[in-house]
């Protein structure tokens, strides 16, 4: 199959899912065409089966806002015509599903049928898409996609409730690649990061307000009073300075490593004992699943799709948003009980196996086949 994949190229769940899915589909013999404004971050190699098409938006002084969706829809038409694309899979509704619809209509004029699969990732629905300025266009794009998937049941239900959509939404969860577990578990240089008696706690996100990174450092502040430990903060974003300043002001910045954006996520998870995800909203929580695959139990909130991934008392523990006291107490309990920690680590990994990339790729291939049949 020749598959076009539209995604955001930056660090963050939806781009990572789209890129890893494309790479896996290419390994199965499909021809994959990534279309984005920059090469996606995890797209670290190009092969005969993988293409990247960059969308340029030229600067023009008349425009206060550069019309990205116009440039994207035009590019989509070119790519579909030049490479005979069979199906287009867009990740994140805004503006990708909208641009895909425009491309589909333009192609109809050339008697070309372009089936469109849209995957909803979360913030495109719950935060941005929900805004009155975008809502009509998002509802329209969902209802006019040929096939729609959401990454969790929670997101499916939220989408139906917020937009009152007519389109059937199928749940295809996010996934992890266990070959990375094997690869990185061998090279776990834990002693480079912390001395042996210290426990390592980690957090990975884009440091947007929704991630509540201040809660992360406040939880750690309590934990370090009882347990010798170190906190590794991976990622970058608007709340990073706030979190760093808090740690400095409270006198424990020495025990916190702010790594910024890095590709070395699996290396960090490899030596982590506990992962914190106290988000205010999370349609799925891919970062938690990646931690679980690397045998790291998760202390998280109980919002959105997180309970579909992190199982309370099995793979970690779930709390209400902002329950810093509860999350700190539980972290201390887990980290001071080696048997409990060992049990949680094993179950975290076991549960992550329900989200193996091989199975999820088959679910997407099935979705493509159904779409092609029905359009
Ligand atoms: O979490 C973010 O802010 C990034 C965002 C994205 O679009 O990349 O993540 C969303 O999609 C991920 C992949 O499907 C999910 O794992 C995240 O839970 C979801 N984030 C939110 O719903 C806040």
Tab-separated table of C-alpha atoms and ligand atoms in Angstrom:
chain	number	residue	atom	x	y	z
A	1	UNK	CA	0.000	0.000	0.000
A	2	UNK	CA	1.150	3.578	-0.618
A	3	UNK	CA	0.275	5.518	2.522
A	4	UNK	CA	0.548	9.263	3.115
A	5	UNK	CA	1.044	10.239	6.771
A	6	UNK	CA	0.474	13.806	7.925
A	7	UNK	CA	1.730	14.721	11.393
A	8	UNK	CA	3.416	17.310	13.578
A	9	UNK	CA	7.173	16.835	13.437
A	10	UNK	CA	7.938	18.067	16.937
A	11	UNK	CA	8.551	16.276	20.233
A	12	UNK	CA	5.243	15.067	21.596
A	13	UNK	CA	2.952	12.101	21.490
A	14	UNK	CA	1.081	12.437	18.213
A	15	UNK	CA	4.199	13.034	16.106
A	16	UNK	CA	6.012	10.132	17.746
A	17	UNK	CA	3.062	7.768	17.228
A	18	UNK	CA	2.709	8.793	13.566
A	19	UNK	CA	6.425	8.412	12.872
A	20	UNK	CA	6.851	5.061	14.610
A	21	UNK	CA	3.705	3.762	12.911
A	22	UNK	CA	5.022	4.846	9.501
A	23	UNK	CA	8.388	3.173	10.110
A	24	UNK	CA	6.672	-0.049	11.201
A	25	UNK	CA	4.360	0.006	8.168
A	26	UNK	CA	7.380	0.497	5.887
A	27	UNK	CA	9.075	-2.532	7.485
A	28	UNK	CA	6.014	-4.531	6.456
A	29	UNK	CA	6.560	-3.526	2.831
A	30	UNK	CA	4.293	-0.490	2.535
A	31	UNK	CA	5.504	2.709	0.916
A	32	UNK	CA	5.246	5.586	3.383
A	33	UNK	CA	5.127	9.287	2.528
A	34	UNK	CA	5.472	11.614	5.527
A	35	UNK	CA	4.128	15.088	4.889
A	36	UNK	CA	4.943	17.821	7.407
A	37	UNK	CA	6.628	21.217	7.735
A	38	UNK	CA	9.820	19.637	9.106
A	39	UNK	CA	11.317	16.167	9.209
A	40	UNK	CA	9.690	14.372	12.184
A	41	UNK	CA	12.026	13.949	15.187
A	42	UNK	CA	12.065	10.181	15.359
A	43	UNK	CA	12.372	9.772	11.597
A	44	UNK	CA	16.077	9.092	11.866
A	45	UNK	CA	16.541	7.249	8.613
A	46	UNK	CA	15.138	7.309	5.137
A	47	UNK	CA	14.854	4.126	3.120
A	48	UNK	CA	13.603	3.129	-0.269
A	49	UNK	CA	10.156	2.734	1.234
A	50	UNK	CA	10.147	6.018	3.200
A	51	UNK	CA	9.705	9.470	1.730
A	52	UNK	CA	9.524	12.860	3.372
A	53	UNK	CA	7.739	15.779	1.710
A	54	UNK	CA	8.236	19.179	3.291
A	55	UNK	CA	5.442	21.725	3.325
A	56	UNK	CA	6.758	25.255	2.798
A	57	UNK	CA	4.734	28.323	3.659
A	58	UNK	CA	6.316	31.292	1.948
A	59	UNK	CA	6.366	34.563	3.867
A	60	UNK	CA	4.266	37.248	2.291
A	61	UNK	CA	3.973	40.687	3.916
A	62	UNK	CA	0.221	40.895	3.304
A	63	UNK	CA	-0.436	37.886	5.533
A	64	UNK	CA	-0.476	38.429	9.247
A	65	UNK	CA	-0.948	34.638	9.597
A	66	UNK	CA	0.699	32.323	7.091
A	67	UNK	CA	-1.911	29.956	5.588
A	68	UNK	CA	-0.377	26.579	6.527
A	69	UNK	CA	-3.466	24.476	5.786
A	70	UNK	CA	-3.623	25.953	2.282
A	71	UNK	CA	0.009	25.021	1.617
A	72	UNK	CA	-0.552	21.581	3.184
A	73	UNK	CA	-3.652	20.789	1.126
A	74	UNK	CA	-1.867	21.840	-2.068
A	75	UNK	CA	1.139	19.704	-1.150
A	76	UNK	CA	-1.159	16.758	-0.436
A	77	UNK	CA	-2.655	17.022	-3.915
A	78	UNK	CA	0.848	17.044	-5.459
A	79	UNK	CA	2.066	14.078	-3.411
A	80	UNK	CA	-1.073	12.019	-4.091
A	81	UNK	CA	-0.892	12.719	-7.851
A	82	UNK	CA	2.878	12.229	-8.195
A	83	UNK	CA	3.188	9.083	-6.119
A	84	UNK	CA	-0.249	7.473	-6.603
A	85	UNK	CA	-1.017	7.446	-2.892
A	86	UNK	CA	-3.720	4.901	-1.969
A	87	UNK	CA	-4.731	6.317	1.379
A	88	UNK	CA	-3.987	9.306	3.607
A	89	UNK	CA	-3.664	8.981	7.385
A	90	UNK	CA	-3.730	12.288	9.249
A	91	UNK	CA	-2.679	12.540	12.888
A	92	UNK	CA	-4.198	15.360	14.933
A	93	UNK	CA	-7.387	16.938	13.647
A	94	UNK	CA	-6.223	20.554	13.547
A	95	UNK	CA	-5.576	21.518	10.810
A	96	UNK	CA	-4.619	18.185	9.267
A	97	UNK	CA	-8.083	16.643	8.903
A	98	UNK	CA	-9.366	19.908	7.495
A	99	UNK	CA	-6.519	20.167	4.942
A	100	UNK	CA	-7.067	16.502	4.011
A	101	UNK	CA	-10.729	17.187	3.260
A	102	UNK	CA	-9.748	20.107	0.999
A	103	UNK	CA	-7.189	17.932	-0.800
A	104	UNK	CA	-9.793	15.201	-1.235
A	105	UNK	CA	-12.195	17.685	-2.841
A	106	UNK	CA	-9.495	19.098	-5.138
A	107	UNK	CA	-8.527	15.591	-6.217
A	108	UNK	CA	-12.132	14.713	-7.007
A	109	UNK	CA	-11.858	17.323	-9.766
A	110	UNK	CA	-9.080	15.170	-11.261
A	111	UNK	CA	-11.170	12.018	-10.818
A	112	UNK	CA	-8.850	10.794	-8.072
A	113	UNK	CA	-10.315	9.244	-4.943
A	114	UNK	CA	-8.403	9.952	-1.725
A	115	UNK	CA	-9.632	7.939	1.275
A	116	UNK	CA	-8.806	9.759	4.520
A	117	UNK	CA	-8.241	8.195	7.944
A	118	UNK	CA	-8.094	10.661	10.853
A	119	UNK	CA	-6.570	9.807	14.225
A	120	UNK	CA	-7.569	12.000	17.157
A	121	UNK	CA	-4.851	12.400	19.767
A	122	UNK	CA	-6.281	14.471	22.584
A	123	UNK	CA	-5.416	18.131	22.714
A	124	UNK	CA	-6.878	18.484	19.205
A	125	UNK	CA	-10.205	17.641	20.877
A	126	UNK	CA	-10.038	18.502	24.557
A	127	UNK	CA	-8.006	21.701	24.557
A	128	UNK	CA	-7.657	23.314	21.147
A	129	UNK	CA	-10.493	21.789	19.126
A	130	UNK	CA	-12.963	22.523	21.856
A	131	UNK	CA	-12.381	26.269	21.491
A	132	UNK	CA	-15.364	28.065	19.906
A	133	UNK	CA	-13.028	29.503	17.228
A	134	UNK	CA	-12.230	26.006	15.931
A	135	UNK	CA	-15.142	23.837	17.011
A	136	UNK	CA	-17.259	23.954	13.809
A	137	UNK	CA	-14.265	23.183	11.588
A	138	UNK	CA	-13.122	20.312	13.809
A	139	UNK	CA	-16.589	18.732	13.920
A	140	UNK	CA	-16.832	19.105	10.137
A	141	UNK	CA	-13.405	17.513	9.584
A	142	UNK	CA	-14.249	14.550	11.811
A	143	UNK	CA	-17.643	13.939	10.226
A	144	UNK	CA	-16.138	14.168	6.741
A	145	UNK	CA	-13.200	11.824	7.301
A	146	UNK	CA	-13.713	8.379	5.824
A	147	UNK	CA	-12.552	6.608	8.992
A	148	UNK	CA	-11.864	8.059	12.430
A	149	UNK	CA	-9.840	6.581	15.251
A	150	UNK	CA	-9.184	7.799	18.785
A	151	UNK	CA	-6.251	6.680	20.936
A	152	UNK	CA	-8.428	5.735	23.921
A	153	UNK	CA	-12.010	5.004	24.794
A	154	UNK	CA	-12.027	8.087	26.997
A	155	UNK	CA	-11.091	10.279	24.016
A	156	UNK	CA	-13.744	8.622	21.828
A	157	UNK	CA	-16.454	9.371	24.408
A	158	UNK	CA	-15.189	12.925	24.951
A	159	UNK	CA	-15.193	13.596	21.206
A	160	UNK	CA	-18.753	12.305	20.838
A	161	UNK	CA	-19.902	14.428	23.780
A	162	UNK	CA	-18.090	17.642	22.857
A	163	UNK	CA	-18.806	17.657	19.120
A	164	UNK	CA	-21.899	15.521	18.894
A	165	UNK	CA	-20.253	13.821	15.917
A	166	UNK	CA	-22.173	11.571	13.538
A	167	UNK	CA	-19.094	9.595	12.486
A	168	UNK	CA	-18.359	6.247	14.152
A	169	UNK	CA	-15.096	6.474	16.088
A	170	UNK	CA	-12.957	3.351	16.491
A	171	UNK	CA	-10.463	3.042	19.346
A	172	UNK	CA	-6.928	2.150	18.273
A	173	UNK	CA	-4.600	2.637	21.223
A	174	UNK	CA	-1.060	3.963	21.170
A	175	UNK	CA	1.752	1.436	21.296
A	176	UNK	CA	5.301	0.629	22.343
A	177	UNK	CA	8.106	-1.162	20.584
A	178	UNK	CA	9.571	-3.851	22.827
A	179	UNK	CA	12.701	-4.177	20.703
A	180	UNK	CA	13.734	-0.843	22.278
A	181	UNK	CA	13.401	-2.387	25.707
A	182	UNK	CA	15.894	-5.081	24.783
A	183	UNK	CA	18.232	-2.583	23.165
A	184	UNK	CA	18.367	-0.135	26.032
A	185	UNK	CA	18.132	-2.475	28.990
A	186	UNK	CA	21.596	-3.819	28.239
A	187	UNK	CA	23.261	-0.410	28.335
A	188	UNK	CA	21.843	0.958	31.535
A	189	UNK	CA	24.629	3.116	32.963
A	190	UNK	CA	22.793	3.902	36.176
A	191	UNK	CA	25.903	4.783	38.170
A	192	UNK	CA	26.664	7.668	35.802
A	193	UNK	CA	23.497	9.402	36.980
A	194	UNK	CA	23.224	8.633	40.672
A	195	UNK	CA	25.060	6.717	43.368
A	196	UNK	CA	23.752	3.258	44.148
A	197	UNK	CA	21.803	4.075	47.291
A	198	UNK	CA	19.759	6.745	45.499
A	199	UNK	CA	16.401	6.036	43.864
A	200	UNK	CA	15.737	7.628	40.485
A	201	UNK	CA	12.418	9.274	39.670
A	202	UNK	CA	11.654	10.578	36.189
A	203	UNK	CA	9.177	12.675	34.236
A	204	UNK	CA	8.894	13.195	30.468
A	205	UNK	CA	6.653	15.801	28.859
A	206	UNK	CA	6.412	19.014	26.858
A	207	UNK	CA	6.209	21.064	30.090
A	208	UNK	CA	2.908	22.665	29.069
A	209	UNK	CA	0.600	23.801	31.915
A	210	UNK	CA	-1.565	20.701	31.358
A	211	UNK	CA	1.369	18.507	32.528
A	212	UNK	CA	1.561	20.194	35.960
A	213	UNK	CA	5.362	19.955	36.188
A	214	UNK	CA	5.278	22.002	39.376
A	215	UNK	CA	3.415	19.092	40.983
A	216	UNK	CA	6.232	16.806	39.810
A	217	UNK	CA	8.931	18.818	41.586
A	218	UNK	CA	6.748	19.294	44.671
A	219	UNK	CA	6.187	15.536	44.941
A	220	UNK	CA	9.928	15.005	44.600
A	221	UNK	CA	10.560	17.644	47.259
A	222	UNK	CA	8.589	15.489	49.732
A	223	UNK	CA	10.112	12.195	48.594
A	224	UNK	CA	13.734	13.340	48.945
A	225	UNK	CA	13.107	14.221	52.583
A	226	UNK	CA	12.573	10.505	53.322
A	227	UNK	CA	14.436	8.687	50.529
A	228	UNK	CA	17.827	9.542	49.008
A	229	UNK	CA	16.779	10.195	45.439
A	230	UNK	CA	17.291	12.041	42.201
A	231	UNK	CA	14.740	13.508	39.777
A	232	UNK	CA	15.285	13.474	36.004
A	233	UNK	CA	13.116	15.909	34.052
A	234	UNK	CA	13.043	15.239	30.302
A	235	UNK	CA	11.510	17.721	27.868
A	236	UNK	CA	11.082	21.418	27.440
A	237	UNK	CA	8.247	23.904	27.335
A	238	UNK	CA	6.617	26.923	28.919
A	239	UNK	CA	6.685	25.710	32.554
A	240	UNK	CA	10.290	24.547	32.642
A	241	UNK	CA	11.639	27.820	34.054
A	242	UNK	CA	8.945	27.838	36.736
A	243	UNK	CA	9.880	24.304	37.800
A	244	UNK	CA	13.641	25.007	37.749
A	245	UNK	CA	13.200	28.205	39.751
A	246	UNK	CA	11.103	26.392	42.330
A	247	UNK	CA	13.775	23.713	42.839
A	248	UNK	CA	16.490	26.380	43.116
A	249	UNK	CA	14.482	28.527	45.530
A	250	UNK	CA	13.679	25.558	47.745
A	251	UNK	CA	17.327	24.461	47.776
A	252	UNK	CA	17.181	21.075	46.040
A	253	UNK	CA	18.152	21.903	42.445
A	254	UNK	CA	21.315	19.773	42.921
A	255	UNK	CA	19.142	16.670	43.035
A	256	UNK	CA	17.219	17.489	39.861
A	257	UNK	CA	18.504	17.083	36.303
A	258	UNK	CA	16.629	19.115	33.699
A	259	UNK	CA	17.755	17.415	30.501
A	260	UNK	CA	15.642	19.376	28.002
A	261	UNK	CA	14.509	17.672	24.813
A	262	UNK	CA	16.494	14.529	24.201
A	263	UNK	CA	16.220	11.365	22.182
A	264	UNK	CA	17.650	9.406	25.143
A	265	UNK	CA	14.264	8.736	26.748
A	266	UNK	CA	14.711	4.964	26.921
A	267	UNK	CA	18.148	5.338	28.509
A	268	UNK	CA	16.616	7.540	31.231
A	269	UNK	CA	13.695	5.166	31.767
A	270	UNK	CA	16.091	2.245	31.899
A	271	UNK	CA	17.526	3.417	35.221
A	272	UNK	CA	14.329	4.953	36.633
A	273	UNK	CA	12.583	3.461	39.658
A	274	UNK	CA	9.424	5.535	39.415
A	275	UNK	CA	7.702	7.714	36.792
A	276	UNK	CA	5.495	10.697	37.661
A	277	UNK	CA	2.657	11.914	35.419
A	278	UNK	CA	0.393	14.267	37.409
A	279	UNK	CA	-1.323	15.730	34.280
A	280	UNK	CA	-4.522	17.698	34.300
A	281	UNK	CA	-5.632	16.063	31.028
A	282	UNK	CA	-4.224	13.143	29.082
A	283	UNK	CA	-6.078	11.326	26.326
A	284	UNK	CA	-3.749	8.346	26.640
A	285	UNK	CA	-0.438	9.069	28.349
A	286	UNK	CA	2.109	7.602	25.949
A	287	UNK	CA	4.935	8.693	28.264
A	288	UNK	CA	3.471	6.471	31.010
A	289	UNK	CA	3.242	3.511	28.633
A	290	UNK	CA	6.868	3.979	27.538
A	291	UNK	CA	7.874	4.007	31.207
A	292	UNK	CA	5.873	0.834	31.875
A	293	UNK	CA	7.550	-0.959	28.979
A	294	UNK	CA	10.891	-0.092	30.572
A	295	UNK	CA	9.656	-1.657	33.856
A	296	UNK	CA	8.991	1.633	35.617
A	297	UNK	CA	5.841	1.899	37.793
A	298	UNK	CA	3.777	5.050	37.336
A	299	UNK	CA	2.247	7.461	39.828
A	300	UNK	CA	-0.286	9.473	37.850
A	301	UNK	CA	-3.570	11.268	37.942
A	302	UNK	CA	-6.748	9.391	37.070
A	303	UNK	CA	-7.811	11.665	34.206
A	304	UNK	CA	-8.823	10.923	30.596
A	305	UNK	CA	-7.322	7.765	29.130
A	306	UNK	CA	-4.632	7.262	31.794
A	307	UNK	CA	-6.635	4.575	33.685
A	308	UNK	CA	-6.786	2.564	30.430
A	309	UNK	CA	-2.963	2.393	30.538
A	310	UNK	CA	-1.804	2.701	34.157
A	311	UNK	CA	-3.736	0.180	36.242
A	312	UNK	CA	-4.315	1.281	39.825
A	313	UNK	CA	-2.447	-0.868	42.400
A	314	UNK	CA	-1.058	-3.063	39.588
A	315	UNK	CA	1.278	-1.009	37.425
A	316	UNK	CA	1.293	2.046	39.678
A	317	UNK	CA	-1.203	4.244	41.512
A	318	UNK	CA	-3.746	6.851	40.413
A	319	UNK	CA	-4.786	10.040	42.215
A	320	UNK	CA	-7.015	13.054	41.715
A	321	UNK	CA	-5.523	16.098	39.978
A	322	UNK	CA	-3.375	18.119	42.390
A	323	UNK	CA	-3.219	15.487	45.145
A	324	UNK	CA	0.459	16.163	45.801
A	325	UNK	CA	0.202	14.797	49.336
A	326	UNK	CA	-1.270	11.467	48.192
A	327	UNK	CA	1.207	11.072	45.333
A	328	UNK	CA	4.185	11.912	47.584
A	329	UNK	CA	3.087	9.492	50.304
A	330	UNK	CA	2.590	6.661	47.816
A	331	UNK	CA	5.922	7.360	46.096
A	332	UNK	CA	7.706	7.136	49.451
A	333	UNK	CA	5.877	3.900	50.273
A	334	UNK	CA	6.774	2.260	46.964
A	335	UNK	CA	10.390	3.381	46.971
A	336	UNK	CA	10.986	2.131	50.497
A	337	UNK	CA	9.563	-1.336	49.901
A	338	UNK	CA	11.816	-3.315	47.558
A	339	UNK	CA	9.342	-6.196	47.240
A	340	UNK	CA	6.454	-3.946	46.278
A	341	UNK	CA	8.675	-2.034	43.864
A	342	UNK	CA	9.803	-5.250	42.206
A	343	UNK	CA	6.216	-6.491	41.882
A	344	UNK	CA	5.025	-3.208	40.370
A	345	UNK	CA	7.941	-3.109	37.927
A	346	UNK	CA	7.140	-6.609	36.647
A	347	UNK	CA	3.429	-5.869	36.291
A	348	UNK	CA	4.118	-2.555	34.548
A	349	UNK	CA	6.064	-4.367	31.868
A	350	UNK	CA	3.471	-7.134	31.593
A	351	UNK	CA	0.623	-4.668	31.124
A	352	UNK	CA	2.596	-2.700	28.518
A	353	UNK	CA	2.581	-5.902	26.433
A	354	UNK	CA	-1.107	-5.277	25.746
A	355	UNK	CA	0.049	-2.335	23.611
A	356	UNK	CA	2.659	-4.019	21.421
A	357	UNK	CA	3.417	-2.187	18.173
A	358	UNK	CA	2.977	-5.376	16.133
A	359	UNK	CA	-0.662	-5.714	17.234
A	360	UNK	CA	-1.521	-2.039	16.805
A	361	UNK	CA	0.003	-1.889	13.306
A	362	UNK	CA	-2.345	-4.720	12.325
A	363	UNK	CA	-5.280	-2.710	13.698
A	364	UNK	CA	-4.327	0.263	11.517
A	365	UNK	CA	-3.811	-1.935	8.456
A	366	UNK	CA	-7.253	-3.364	9.044
A	367	UNK	CA	-8.659	0.185	9.309
A	368	UNK	CA	-6.979	1.122	5.995
A	369	UNK	CA	-8.384	-1.971	4.274
A	370	UNK	CA	-11.902	-1.250	5.528
A	371	UNK	CA	-11.611	2.380	4.411
A	372	UNK	CA	-10.364	1.432	0.953
A	373	UNK	CA	-13.235	-1.045	0.598
A	374	UNK	CA	-15.889	1.457	1.595
A	375	UNK	CA	-14.773	4.476	-0.464
B	1	LIG	O1	0.570	15.790	25.582
B	1	LIG	C1	0.720	16.693	24.772
B	1	LIG	O2	0.565	17.865	25.046
B	1	LIG	C2	1.097	16.356	23.345
B	1	LIG	C3	-0.031	15.691	22.650
B	1	LIG	C4	0.268	15.516	21.188
B	1	LIG	O3	-0.569	15.836	20.407
B	1	LIG	O4	1.321	15.040	20.817
B	1	LIG	O5	-0.276	14.442	23.281
B	1	LIG	C5	-1.537	13.849	23.088
B	1	LIG	O6	-1.363	12.730	22.218
B	1	LIG	C6	-0.561	11.661	22.760
B	1	LIG	C7	-0.411	10.589	21.691
B	1	LIG	O7	-1.631	10.069	21.293
B	1	LIG	C8	-1.211	11.123	24.041
B	1	LIG	O8	-0.441	10.090	24.583
B	1	LIG	C9	-1.331	12.271	25.063
B	1	LIG	O9	-2.017	11.788	26.196
B	1	LIG	C10	-2.104	13.433	24.450
B	1	LIG	N1	-2.045	14.578	25.366
B	1	LIG	C11	-3.140	15.078	25.973
B	1	LIG	O10	-4.262	14.617	25.823
B	1	LIG	C12	-2.892	16.225	26.878
